[in-house]
Short mmCIF file of N, CA and C and ligand atoms in Angstrom, two decimals:
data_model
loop_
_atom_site.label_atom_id
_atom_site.label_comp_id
_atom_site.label_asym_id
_atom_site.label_seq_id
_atom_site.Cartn_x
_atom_site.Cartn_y
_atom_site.Cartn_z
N UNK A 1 -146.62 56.50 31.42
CA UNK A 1 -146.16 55.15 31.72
C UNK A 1 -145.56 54.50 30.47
N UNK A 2 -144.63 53.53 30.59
CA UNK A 2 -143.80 53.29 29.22
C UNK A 2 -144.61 51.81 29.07
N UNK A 3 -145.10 51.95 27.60
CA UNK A 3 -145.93 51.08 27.00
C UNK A 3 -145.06 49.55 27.13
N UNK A 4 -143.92 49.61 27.19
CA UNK A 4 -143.12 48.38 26.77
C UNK A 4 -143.34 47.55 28.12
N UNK A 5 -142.83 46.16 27.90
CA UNK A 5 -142.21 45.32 29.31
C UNK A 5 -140.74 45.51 29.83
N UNK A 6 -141.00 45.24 31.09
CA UNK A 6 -139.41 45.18 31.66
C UNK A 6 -138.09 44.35 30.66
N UNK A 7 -138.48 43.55 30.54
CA UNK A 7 -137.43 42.72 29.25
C UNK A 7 -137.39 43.58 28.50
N UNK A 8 -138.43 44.29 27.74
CA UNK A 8 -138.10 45.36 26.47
C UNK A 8 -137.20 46.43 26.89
N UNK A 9 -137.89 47.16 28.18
CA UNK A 9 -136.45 48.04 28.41
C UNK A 9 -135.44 48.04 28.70
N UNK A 10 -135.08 46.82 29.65
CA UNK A 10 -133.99 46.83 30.22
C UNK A 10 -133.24 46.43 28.66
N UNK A 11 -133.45 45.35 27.95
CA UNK A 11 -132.65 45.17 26.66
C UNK A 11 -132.61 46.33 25.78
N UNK A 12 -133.35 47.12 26.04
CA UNK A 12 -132.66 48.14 25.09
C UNK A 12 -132.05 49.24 26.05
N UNK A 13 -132.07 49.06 27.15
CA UNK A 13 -130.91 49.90 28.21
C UNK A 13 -129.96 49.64 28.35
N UNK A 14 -129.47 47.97 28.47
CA UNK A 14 -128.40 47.75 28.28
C UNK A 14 -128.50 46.19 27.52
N UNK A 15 -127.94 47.09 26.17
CA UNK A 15 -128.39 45.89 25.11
C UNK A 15 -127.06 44.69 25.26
N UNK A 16 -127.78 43.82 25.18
CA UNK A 16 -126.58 42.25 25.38
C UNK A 16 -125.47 42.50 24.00
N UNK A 17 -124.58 41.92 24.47
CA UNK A 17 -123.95 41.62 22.83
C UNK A 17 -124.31 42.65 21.51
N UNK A 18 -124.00 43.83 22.02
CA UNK A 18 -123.71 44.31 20.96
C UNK A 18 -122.47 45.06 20.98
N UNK A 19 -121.90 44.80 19.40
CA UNK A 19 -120.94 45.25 18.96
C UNK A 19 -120.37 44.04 17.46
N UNK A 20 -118.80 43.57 17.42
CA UNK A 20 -118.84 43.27 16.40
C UNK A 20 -118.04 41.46 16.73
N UNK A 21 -118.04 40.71 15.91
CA UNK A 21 -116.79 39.60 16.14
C UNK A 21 -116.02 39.82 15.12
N UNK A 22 -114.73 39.21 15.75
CA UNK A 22 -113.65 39.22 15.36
C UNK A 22 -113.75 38.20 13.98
N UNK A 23 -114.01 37.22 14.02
CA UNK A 23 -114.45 36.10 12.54
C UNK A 23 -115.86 35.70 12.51
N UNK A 24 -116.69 36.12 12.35
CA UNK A 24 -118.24 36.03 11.86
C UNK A 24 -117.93 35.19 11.42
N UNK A 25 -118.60 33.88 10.86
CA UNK A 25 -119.25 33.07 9.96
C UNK A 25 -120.66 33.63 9.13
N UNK A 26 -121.27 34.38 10.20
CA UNK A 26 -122.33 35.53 9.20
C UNK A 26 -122.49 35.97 10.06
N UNK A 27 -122.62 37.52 8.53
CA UNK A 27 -122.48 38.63 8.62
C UNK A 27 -123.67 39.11 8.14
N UNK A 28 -124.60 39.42 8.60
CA UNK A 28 -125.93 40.40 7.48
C UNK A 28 -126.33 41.74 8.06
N UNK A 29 -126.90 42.08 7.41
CA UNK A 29 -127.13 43.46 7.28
C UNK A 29 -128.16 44.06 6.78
N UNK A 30 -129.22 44.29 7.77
CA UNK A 30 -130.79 44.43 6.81
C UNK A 30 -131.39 46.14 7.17
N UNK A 31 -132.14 46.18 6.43
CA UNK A 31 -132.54 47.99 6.79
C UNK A 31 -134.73 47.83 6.53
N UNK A 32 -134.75 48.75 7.86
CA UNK A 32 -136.21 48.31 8.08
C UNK A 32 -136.76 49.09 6.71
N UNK A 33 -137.64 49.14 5.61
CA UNK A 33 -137.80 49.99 4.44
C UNK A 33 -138.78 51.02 5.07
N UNK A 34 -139.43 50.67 6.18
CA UNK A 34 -140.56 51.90 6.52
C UNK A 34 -139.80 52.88 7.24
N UNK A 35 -138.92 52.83 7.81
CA UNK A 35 -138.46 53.78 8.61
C UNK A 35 -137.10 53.83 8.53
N UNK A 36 -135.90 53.11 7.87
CA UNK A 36 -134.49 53.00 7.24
C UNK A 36 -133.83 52.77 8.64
N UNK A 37 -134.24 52.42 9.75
CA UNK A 37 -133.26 51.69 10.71
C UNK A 37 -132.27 50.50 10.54
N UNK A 38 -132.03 50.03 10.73
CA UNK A 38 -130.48 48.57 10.15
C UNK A 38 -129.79 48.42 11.04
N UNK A 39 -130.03 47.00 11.08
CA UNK A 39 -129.44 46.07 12.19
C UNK A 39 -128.35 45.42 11.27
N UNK A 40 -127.33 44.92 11.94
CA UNK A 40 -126.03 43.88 11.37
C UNK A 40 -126.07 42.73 12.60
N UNK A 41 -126.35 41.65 11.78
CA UNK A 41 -126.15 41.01 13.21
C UNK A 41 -124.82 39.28 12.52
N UNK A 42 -124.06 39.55 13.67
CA UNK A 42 -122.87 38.36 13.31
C UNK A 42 -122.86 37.34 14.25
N UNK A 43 -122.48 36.00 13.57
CA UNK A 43 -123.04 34.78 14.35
C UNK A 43 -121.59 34.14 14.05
N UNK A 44 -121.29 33.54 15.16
CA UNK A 44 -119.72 32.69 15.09
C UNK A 44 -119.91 31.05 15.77
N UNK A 45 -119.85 30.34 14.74
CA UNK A 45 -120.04 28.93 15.28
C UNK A 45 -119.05 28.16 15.36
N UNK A 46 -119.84 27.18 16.42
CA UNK A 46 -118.80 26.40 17.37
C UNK A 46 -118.02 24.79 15.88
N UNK A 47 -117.76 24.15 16.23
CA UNK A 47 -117.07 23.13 15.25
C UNK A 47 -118.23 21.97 14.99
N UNK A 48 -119.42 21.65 16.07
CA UNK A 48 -120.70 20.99 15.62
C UNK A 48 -121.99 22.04 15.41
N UNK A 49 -121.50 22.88 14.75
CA UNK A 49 -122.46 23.80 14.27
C UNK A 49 -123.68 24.85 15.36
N UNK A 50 -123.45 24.89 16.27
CA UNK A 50 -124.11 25.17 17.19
C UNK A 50 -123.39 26.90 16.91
N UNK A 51 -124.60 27.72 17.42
CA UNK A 51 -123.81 29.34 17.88
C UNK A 51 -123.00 29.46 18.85
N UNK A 52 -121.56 29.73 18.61
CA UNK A 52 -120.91 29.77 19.70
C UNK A 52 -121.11 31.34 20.48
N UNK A 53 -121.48 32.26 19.57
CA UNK A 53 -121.16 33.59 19.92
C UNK A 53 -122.02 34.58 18.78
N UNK A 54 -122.93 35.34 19.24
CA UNK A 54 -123.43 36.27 18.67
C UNK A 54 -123.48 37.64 18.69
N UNK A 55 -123.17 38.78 18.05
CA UNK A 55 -123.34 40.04 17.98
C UNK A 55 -124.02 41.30 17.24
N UNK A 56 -124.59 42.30 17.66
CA UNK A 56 -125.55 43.09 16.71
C UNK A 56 -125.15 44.47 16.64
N UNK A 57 -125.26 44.86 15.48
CA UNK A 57 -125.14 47.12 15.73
C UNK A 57 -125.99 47.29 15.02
N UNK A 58 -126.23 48.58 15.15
CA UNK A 58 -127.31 49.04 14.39
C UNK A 58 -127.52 50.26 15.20
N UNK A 59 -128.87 51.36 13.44
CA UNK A 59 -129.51 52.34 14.28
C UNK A 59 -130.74 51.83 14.60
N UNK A 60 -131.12 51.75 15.94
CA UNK A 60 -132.58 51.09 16.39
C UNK A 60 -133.18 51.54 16.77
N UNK A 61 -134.51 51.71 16.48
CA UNK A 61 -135.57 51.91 17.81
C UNK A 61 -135.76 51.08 18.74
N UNK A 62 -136.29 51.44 19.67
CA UNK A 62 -136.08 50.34 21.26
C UNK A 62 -136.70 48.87 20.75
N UNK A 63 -138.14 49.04 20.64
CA UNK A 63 -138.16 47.40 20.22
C UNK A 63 -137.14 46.90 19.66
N UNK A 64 -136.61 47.25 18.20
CA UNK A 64 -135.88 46.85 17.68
C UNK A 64 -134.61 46.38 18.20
N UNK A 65 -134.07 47.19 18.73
CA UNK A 65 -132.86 47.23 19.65
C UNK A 65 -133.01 45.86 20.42
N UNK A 66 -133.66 46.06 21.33
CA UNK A 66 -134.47 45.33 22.70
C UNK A 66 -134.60 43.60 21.70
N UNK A 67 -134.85 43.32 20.74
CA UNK A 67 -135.17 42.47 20.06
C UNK A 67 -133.56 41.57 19.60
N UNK A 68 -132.72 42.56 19.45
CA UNK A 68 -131.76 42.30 18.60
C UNK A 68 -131.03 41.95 19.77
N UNK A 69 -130.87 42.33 20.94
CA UNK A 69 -130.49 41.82 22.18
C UNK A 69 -130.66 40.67 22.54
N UNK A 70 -131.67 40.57 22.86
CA UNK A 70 -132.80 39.11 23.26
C UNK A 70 -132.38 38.38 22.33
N UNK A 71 -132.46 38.17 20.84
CA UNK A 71 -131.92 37.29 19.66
C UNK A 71 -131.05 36.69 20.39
N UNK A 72 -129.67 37.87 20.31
CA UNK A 72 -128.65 37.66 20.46
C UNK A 72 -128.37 36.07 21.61
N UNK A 73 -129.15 36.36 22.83
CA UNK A 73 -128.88 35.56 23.90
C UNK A 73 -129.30 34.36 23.68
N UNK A 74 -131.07 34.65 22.68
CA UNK A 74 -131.65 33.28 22.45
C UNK A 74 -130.96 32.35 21.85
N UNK A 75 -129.96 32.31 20.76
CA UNK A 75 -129.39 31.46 19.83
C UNK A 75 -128.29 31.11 20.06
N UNK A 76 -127.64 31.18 21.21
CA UNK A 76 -126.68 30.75 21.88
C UNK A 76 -126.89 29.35 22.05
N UNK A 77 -125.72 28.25 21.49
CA UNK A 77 -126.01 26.95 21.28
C UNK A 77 -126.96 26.41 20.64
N UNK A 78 -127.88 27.53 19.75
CA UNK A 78 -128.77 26.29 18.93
C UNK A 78 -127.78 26.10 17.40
N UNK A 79 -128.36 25.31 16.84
CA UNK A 79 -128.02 25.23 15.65
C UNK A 79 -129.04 26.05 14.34
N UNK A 80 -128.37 26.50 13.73
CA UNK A 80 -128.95 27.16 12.05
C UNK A 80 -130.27 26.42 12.18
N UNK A 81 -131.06 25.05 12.02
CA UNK A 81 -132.12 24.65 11.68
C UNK A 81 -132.76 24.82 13.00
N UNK A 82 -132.42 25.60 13.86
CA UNK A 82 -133.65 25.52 15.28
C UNK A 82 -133.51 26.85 15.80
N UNK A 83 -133.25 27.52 15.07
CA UNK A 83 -133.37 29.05 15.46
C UNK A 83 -135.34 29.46 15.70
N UNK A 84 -134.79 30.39 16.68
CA UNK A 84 -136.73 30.75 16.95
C UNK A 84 -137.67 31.29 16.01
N UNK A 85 -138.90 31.07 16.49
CA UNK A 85 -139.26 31.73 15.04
C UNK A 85 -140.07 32.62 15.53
N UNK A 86 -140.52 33.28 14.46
CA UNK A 86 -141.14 34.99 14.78
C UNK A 86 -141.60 35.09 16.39
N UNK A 87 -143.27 34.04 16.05
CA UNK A 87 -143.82 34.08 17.85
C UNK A 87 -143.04 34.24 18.71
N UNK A 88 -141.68 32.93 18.48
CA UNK A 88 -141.05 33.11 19.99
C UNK A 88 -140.20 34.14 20.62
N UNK A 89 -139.78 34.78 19.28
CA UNK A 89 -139.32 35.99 19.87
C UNK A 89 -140.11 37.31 20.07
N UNK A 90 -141.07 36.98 19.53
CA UNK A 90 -142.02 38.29 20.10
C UNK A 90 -142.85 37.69 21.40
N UNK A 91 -143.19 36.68 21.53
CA UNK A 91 -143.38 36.21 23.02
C UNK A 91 -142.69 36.31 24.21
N UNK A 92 -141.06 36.12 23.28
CA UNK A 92 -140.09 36.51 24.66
C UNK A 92 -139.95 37.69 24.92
N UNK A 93 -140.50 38.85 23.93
CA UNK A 93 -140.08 40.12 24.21
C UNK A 93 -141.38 40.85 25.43
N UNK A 94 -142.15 39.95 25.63
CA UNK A 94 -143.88 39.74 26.80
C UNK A 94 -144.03 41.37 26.11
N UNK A 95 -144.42 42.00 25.29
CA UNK A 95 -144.76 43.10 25.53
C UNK A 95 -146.06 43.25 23.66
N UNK A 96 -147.07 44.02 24.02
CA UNK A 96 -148.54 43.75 22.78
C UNK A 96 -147.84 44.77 21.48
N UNK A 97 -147.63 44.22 20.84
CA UNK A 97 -147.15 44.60 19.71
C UNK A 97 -148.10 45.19 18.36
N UNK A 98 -148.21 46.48 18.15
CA UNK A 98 -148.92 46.45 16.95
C UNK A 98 -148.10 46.06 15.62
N UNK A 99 -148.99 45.75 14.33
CA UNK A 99 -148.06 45.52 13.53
C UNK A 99 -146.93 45.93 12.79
N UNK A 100 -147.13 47.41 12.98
CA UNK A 100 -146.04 47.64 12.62
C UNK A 100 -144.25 48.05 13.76
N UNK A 101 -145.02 47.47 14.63
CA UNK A 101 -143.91 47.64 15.66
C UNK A 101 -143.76 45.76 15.68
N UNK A 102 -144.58 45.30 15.28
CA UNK A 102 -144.12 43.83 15.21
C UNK A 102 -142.61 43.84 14.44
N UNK A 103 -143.25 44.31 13.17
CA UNK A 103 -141.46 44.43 11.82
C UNK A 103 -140.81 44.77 12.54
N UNK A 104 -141.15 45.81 13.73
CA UNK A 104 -139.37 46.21 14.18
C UNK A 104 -139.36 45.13 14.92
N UNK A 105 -139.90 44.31 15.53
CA UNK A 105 -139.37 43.14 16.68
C UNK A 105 -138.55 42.41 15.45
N UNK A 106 -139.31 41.74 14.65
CA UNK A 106 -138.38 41.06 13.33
C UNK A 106 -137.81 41.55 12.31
N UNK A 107 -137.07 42.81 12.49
CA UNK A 107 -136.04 42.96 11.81
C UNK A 107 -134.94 42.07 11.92
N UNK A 108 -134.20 41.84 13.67
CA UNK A 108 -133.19 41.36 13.23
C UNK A 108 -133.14 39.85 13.34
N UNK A 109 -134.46 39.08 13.55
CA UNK A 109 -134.63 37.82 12.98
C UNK A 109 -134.69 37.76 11.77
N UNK A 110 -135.05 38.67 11.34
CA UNK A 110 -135.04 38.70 9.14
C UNK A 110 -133.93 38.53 8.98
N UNK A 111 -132.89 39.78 9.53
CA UNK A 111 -131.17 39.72 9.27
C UNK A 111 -130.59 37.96 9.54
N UNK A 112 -130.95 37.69 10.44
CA UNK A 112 -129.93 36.42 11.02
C UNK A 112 -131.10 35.24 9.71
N UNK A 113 -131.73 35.39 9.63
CA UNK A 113 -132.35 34.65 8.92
C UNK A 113 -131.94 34.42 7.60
N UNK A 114 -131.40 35.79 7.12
CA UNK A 114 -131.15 35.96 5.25
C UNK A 114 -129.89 35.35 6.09
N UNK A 115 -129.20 35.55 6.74
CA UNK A 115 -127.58 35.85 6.56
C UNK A 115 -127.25 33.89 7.17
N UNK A 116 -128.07 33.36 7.63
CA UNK A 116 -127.98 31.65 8.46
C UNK A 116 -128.32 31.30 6.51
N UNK A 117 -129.53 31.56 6.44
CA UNK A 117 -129.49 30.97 4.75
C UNK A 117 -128.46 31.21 3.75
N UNK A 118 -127.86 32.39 3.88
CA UNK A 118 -126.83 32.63 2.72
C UNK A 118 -125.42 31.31 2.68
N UNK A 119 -125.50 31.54 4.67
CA UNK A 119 -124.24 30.60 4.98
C UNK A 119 -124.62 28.62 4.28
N UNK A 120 -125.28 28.47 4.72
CA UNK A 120 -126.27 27.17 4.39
C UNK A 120 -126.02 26.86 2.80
N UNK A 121 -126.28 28.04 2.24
CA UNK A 121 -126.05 27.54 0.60
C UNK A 121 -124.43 27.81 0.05
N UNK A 122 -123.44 28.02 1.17
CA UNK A 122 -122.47 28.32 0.70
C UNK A 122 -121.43 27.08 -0.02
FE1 LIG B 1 -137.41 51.42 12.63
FE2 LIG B 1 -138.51 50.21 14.62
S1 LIG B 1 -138.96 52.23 13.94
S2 LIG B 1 -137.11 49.37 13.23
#
């Protein structure tokens, strides 16, 4: 029986938004250190700062994957200061996480995280 939830698989069966944009506003690029997987994930905002459009690649394992999906959809129209934070995206992913399969859920909240801060101090 597959340990994950339906949200976990189906997002990593057919992952949302992935691929690349055409003008990112950010661009990051992070690599998990326990296991060297790496997500890129690019965020394109609207003119009152809101996400207009998000995208991810990467080599993933399914959480990971499945995670970077889900991101993707969650941050649609928020702004840089109201992005989710860890819980909520491992809450939205409904599935018991040990810890080290937690890091892969937040890898690519780490990515959008370094890469929303880099933009912020630009
Ligand atoms: Fe590498 Fe999950 S095993 S991110």
């Amino acid at each position: 029986m597959n340990p994950y939830s339906e949200i976990v698989q189906e997002h990593y069966r057919h992952p949302r938004n992935f691929g690349a944009l055409e003008k990112p506003d950010i661009r990051h690029e992070l690599a998990n250190p326990l296991c060297g997987d790496r997500v890129r994930i690019e965020v394109a905002l609207a003119d009152d700062g809101r996400v207009r459009a998000a995208r991810f690649q990467g080599d993933l394992c399914s959480i990971a994957k499945a995670a970077a999906s889900l991101l993707t959809e969650l941050i649609v129209g928020r702004t840089l200061d109201a992005l989710p934070d860890e819980q909520q995206l491992v809450d939205a992913l409904r599935t018991e996480l040990k810890p080290s399969r937690r890091k892969c859920a937040l890898l690519p909240l780490d990515a959008l995280r370094a890469g929303a801060d880099a933009f912020t101090r630009r």
